[in-house]
Coordinates of C-alpha atoms in Angstrom, one line a residue:
M1098 CA -0.2 0.0 -0.1
I1099 CA 2.9 2.4 1.7
D1100 CA 6.2 1.4 -0.2
N1101 CA 8.7 2.6 2.0
P1102 CA 6.7 3.7 5.0
V1103 CA 8.5 6.4 7.2
P1104 CA 9.5 4.4 10.1
I1105 CA 7.5 5.5 13.5
G1106 CA 10.0 5.3 16.2
K1107 CA 8.1 6.6 19.1
M1108 CA 4.5 6.7 19.8
T1109 CA 2.4 6.3 23.1
F1110 CA 0.2 3.8 24.3
R1111 CA -3.8 5.3 23.9
E1112 CA -2.3 6.3 19.8
M1113 CA -1.1 2.6 19.8
R1114 CA -4.8 1.7 21.0
E1115 CA -6.2 3.7 18.5
L1116 CA -4.0 2.8 16.1
S1117 CA -5.1 -0.4 17.1
Y1118 CA -9.2 -0.4 16.5
A1119 CA -8.1 -0.2 12.4
G1120 CA -5.7 -2.9 11.8
F1121 CA -3.2 -2.7 13.9
S1122 CA -2.3 -5.1 15.8
V1123 CA 0.4 -6.2 17.7
F1124 CA -0.2 -7.0 21.1
N1125 CA -2.9 -8.5 23.1
D1126 CA -4.4 -6.3 24.9
E1127 CA -5.7 -7.3 28.1
A1128 CA -1.5 -8.8 28.3
I1129 CA 0.2 -4.7 28.4
I1130 CA -2.4 -3.4 31.3
P1131 CA 0.5 -4.5 33.4
A1132 CA 2.7 -2.1 31.3
I1133 CA 0.3 0.4 30.9
Q1134 CA -0.2 0.7 34.6
G1135 CA 2.8 0.6 35.8
R1136 CA 4.3 3.8 32.7
V1137 CA 6.4 0.4 31.3
P1138 CA 7.9 1.2 28.1
I1139 CA 7.5 -1.3 25.2
N1140 CA 10.1 -1.5 22.5
V1141 CA 8.9 -3.2 19.3
K1142 CA 11.4 -5.0 17.6
N1143 CA 10.9 -6.0 13.7
T1144 CA 11.9 -9.2 13.8
N1145 CA 13.3 -9.8 10.5
N1146 CA 15.3 -7.2 11.3
P1147 CA 16.3 -7.3 15.5
A1148 CA 19.9 -4.8 15.2
A1149 CA 16.9 -2.1 13.9
D1150 CA 15.5 -0.1 16.8
G1151 CA 12.1 -0.6 16.5
T1152 CA 9.3 1.4 17.9
L1153 CA 9.0 2.7 21.6
I1154 CA 5.8 2.4 23.4
V1155 CA 5.9 4.9 26.2
P1156 CA 3.1 7.3 28.6
E1157 CA 2.2 10.0 27.1
D1158 CA 4.3 12.2 28.6
E1159 CA 7.2 10.8 28.0
L1160 CA 6.9 12.0 23.9
E1161 CA 8.2 15.0 22.5
V1162 CA 5.9 15.8 19.7
K1163 CA 7.3 16.4 16.2
S1164 CA 4.3 16.1 14.3
P1165 CA 0.7 15.8 14.5
V1166 CA -0.4 12.9 12.7
T1167 CA 1.4 9.6 14.0
G1168 CA 0.5 6.8 12.3
I1169 CA -2.4 6.2 9.9
T1170 CA -4.1 2.1 9.6
A1171 CA -7.3 0.7 8.1
S1172 CA -9.9 -2.2 7.9
N1173 CA -12.2 -3.7 5.6
R1174 CA -14.0 -5.1 8.3
F1175 CA -17.0 -2.7 8.5
A1176 CA -20.0 -2.6 7.3
A1177 CA -23.2 -0.1 7.6
L1178 CA -26.5 -0.1 8.0
Y1179 CA -28.1 3.7 6.4
L1180 CA -31.7 5.4 8.6
H1181 CA -33.3 8.5 6.7
R1182 CA -36.5 8.9 8.2
Y1183 CA -37.4 13.1 8.4
L1184 CA -38.4 14.7 12.5
L1185 CA -35.9 11.6 13.0
N1186 CA -34.5 13.5 15.6
K1187 CA -37.9 14.5 17.8
E1188 CA -38.7 11.1 18.2
A1189 CA -37.9 9.7 21.6
G1190 CA -36.7 6.0 21.9
F1191 CA -35.7 6.1 18.5
T1192 CA -32.2 4.9 18.7
R1193 CA -33.6 2.8 22.3
K1194 CA -36.2 0.4 19.1
I1195 CA -33.3 -0.2 17.1
L1196 CA -30.8 -0.9 20.3
N1197 CA -33.1 -3.9 21.0
I1198 CA -33.5 -5.3 17.8
L1199 CA -29.3 -5.2 17.6
Y1200 CA -29.9 -6.6 21.3
K1201 CA -32.8 -9.2 19.9
Y1202 CA -30.4 -10.4 17.4
N1203 CA -26.9 -10.6 19.6
V1204 CA -25.2 -7.9 17.3
S1205 CA -23.2 -5.4 18.6
Y1206 CA -22.7 -2.2 16.5
E1207 CA -19.2 0.0 16.4
H1208 CA -20.5 3.3 15.7
M1209 CA -23.6 5.6 15.8
P1210 CA -23.4 8.8 13.8
S1211 CA -26.0 10.5 13.0
G1212 CA -27.6 13.7 12.3
I1213 CA -31.3 15.6 12.2
D1214 CA -33.0 12.8 9.9
D1215 CA -29.8 10.5 10.0
L1216 CA -28.5 7.8 11.5
T1217 CA -25.7 5.3 10.6
I1218 CA -24.6 2.1 12.1
I1219 CA -21.7 0.7 12.1
F1220 CA -21.2 -2.6 12.8
D1221 CA -17.8 -5.4 12.4
N1222 CA -19.1 -7.3 9.2
S1223 CA -17.4 -10.7 11.5
Q1224 CA -20.2 -11.1 13.5
L1225 CA -22.6 -11.2 10.6
D1226 CA -24.1 -13.1 8.7
E1227 CA -26.4 -13.0 5.6
Q1228 CA -29.0 -14.5 7.1
T1229 CA -29.0 -11.8 10.5
I1230 CA -28.6 -9.6 8.4
K1231 CA -31.7 -10.0 6.5
Q1232 CA -33.8 -11.0 9.7
M1233 CA -32.1 -7.9 11.5
C1234 CA -32.8 -5.4 8.5
A1235 CA -36.7 -6.6 8.3
D1236 CA -36.9 -6.2 12.1
I1237 CA -35.6 -2.3 12.3
R1238 CA -37.9 -1.4 8.6
D1239 CA -41.0 -3.0 10.9
T1240 CA -40.6 -1.0 13.9
V1241 CA -39.1 2.3 12.9
Q1242 CA -40.5 2.6 9.7
P1243 CA -37.9 5.1 7.7
D1244 CA -38.6 6.4 5.1
A1245 CA -35.5 5.4 3.2
M1246 CA -32.5 2.5 4.4
E1247 CA -29.9 0.9 2.5
W1248 CA -27.0 -2.0 4.1
I1249 CA -23.7 -1.2 2.9
D1250 CA -21.8 -3.8 3.1
D1251 CA -18.6 -3.0 1.5
Y1252 CA -17.5 0.1 3.9
A1253 CA -13.4 1.0 5.6
I1254 CA -12.8 2.9 8.5
I1255 CA -9.2 4.7 8.1
M1256 CA -7.6 6.1 11.5
V1257 CA -5.7 8.7 11.5
V1258 CA -4.1 9.0 14.7
G1259 CA -1.4 11.5 16.6
E1260 CA -0.9 13.5 20.4
G1261 CA -0.1 16.3 18.0
M1262 CA -3.5 16.4 16.6
R1263 CA -5.0 18.4 19.8
A1264 CA -2.7 21.4 19.7
R1265 CA -2.9 21.6 15.6
I1266 CA -6.2 23.4 14.5
G1267 CA -6.8 22.3 10.8
T1268 CA -5.1 18.4 10.9
I1269 CA -9.3 17.1 9.6
D1270 CA -8.6 20.1 6.6
N1271 CA -5.6 18.3 5.7
I1272 CA -7.4 14.8 5.8
I1273 CA -10.2 15.8 3.8
K1274 CA -8.6 18.0 1.1
P1275 CA -6.6 15.3 -0.4
L1276 CA -10.0 12.6 -0.9
A1277 CA -12.1 15.5 -2.7
D1278 CA -9.0 16.6 -4.6
N1279 CA -9.1 13.0 -5.9
N1280 CA -12.4 12.7 -6.0
I1281 CA -12.4 10.2 -2.6
A1282 CA -15.6 10.1 -1.5
V1283 CA -16.4 10.7 2.5
H1284 CA -19.2 9.0 4.8
M1285 CA -18.1 9.9 8.0
I1286 CA -15.9 11.2 10.1
N1287 CA -15.7 11.7 13.8
Q1288 CA -13.2 12.9 16.3
G1289 CA -12.1 11.4 19.3
A1290 CA -12.4 13.3 22.9
S1291 CA -9.5 12.5 23.1
R1292 CA -8.7 14.7 20.6
I1293 CA -5.1 12.9 19.1
S1294 CA -7.5 10.7 16.3
I1295 CA -9.5 11.0 13.3
M1296 CA -11.9 8.2 12.0
I1297 CA -12.6 8.5 8.1
G1298 CA -15.7 6.2 6.3
V1299 CA -14.7 5.4 3.0
R1300 CA -16.1 2.8 0.9
E1301 CA -13.9 -0.9 0.9
H1302 CA -12.8 0.6 -2.9
D1303 CA -11.7 3.3 -2.1
A1304 CA -9.4 2.0 0.9
D1305 CA -6.4 2.0 -0.1
A1306 CA -6.1 5.4 -2.0
A1307 CA -7.3 6.8 0.3
I1308 CA -4.7 5.6 2.9
Q1309 CA -2.2 6.4 -0.3
E1310 CA -3.5 10.2 -0.5
I1311 CA -3.6 11.5 3.4
Y1312 CA -0.1 9.5 4.1
S1313 CA 1.3 11.3 1.4
N1314 CA -0.1 14.3 2.6
F1315 CA 1.5 14.7 6.1
F1316 CA 4.5 12.6 5.0
L1317 CA 5.9 12.8 1.7
T1318 CA 4.7 16.5 -0.5
N1319 CA 3.5 19.2 2.5
S1320 CA 5.2 20.2 4.1
E1321 CA 3.5 22.3 6.3
V1322 CA 1.1 19.8 8.1
L1323 CA 4.1 17.9 10.2
V1324 CA 4.8 21.6 12.3

C-alpha cells in the first residue's frame, strides 16, 4: 500500500490503542495492561531486522511531539446500515428501538453517527451473516419505518492518529482535502474526545487510495502539515 513508509520511532500507548482499532495489531490488549499501569515502555522490534531500533511505546508525558500525525491505518471489516426519516431527532426512543433489535440478534455496533434526520450504524462484519442481516434489517424497517434505508457491506474505516493533533488547528482539513482533490467520497468522519484520532469512513474500494493520499499529504509532499 505504502512503499518505504516512514518508521515510527516512538508512540504512546493510547496512540497504539487507537491505531489497533483499524488493523495495527501488535499486542493482546489485556497482555499490556500491567505495562500501561506501571508506565513501563515497550520496545517493538522487527523480527526480520532485530538490530534496528524498532518502535518505542511510552506514556503520553514521555513523548516529544514532532508532527500532528503519528500513524495511519485502515480496516475493511466493517458494514453500515443507513437510515433516513424526517423528524427522526424529535422521536423519543428511536435509537432505543434499534438497539433492542440489535440485542435480540446478539449484534453489537461499533459506531452510530447521526444527523437531524439520518442515522448510520456501523458494524463489525465478522459477527454477521446474510440471514442475520436480512432478518435484523426487516425488523428495523418494520419497527421504525424509515423513509429510506440502505445496507452497505463494503465499508472501510481509516484511523489517522497522533498526539500532536490536540495542538494543531486544521488537521481535519489536511485529511479531507487530498481526498476531495482525488474524488474520494467520505461517508463518515468522527474525532475522538481525546482529540488524538480522527476516524474516516469510506467505501472499501476507495480505502487504499485514501490512505495513500492522506499519507502523502502528511509525510511526503506537504511540509506545512508537519509543524
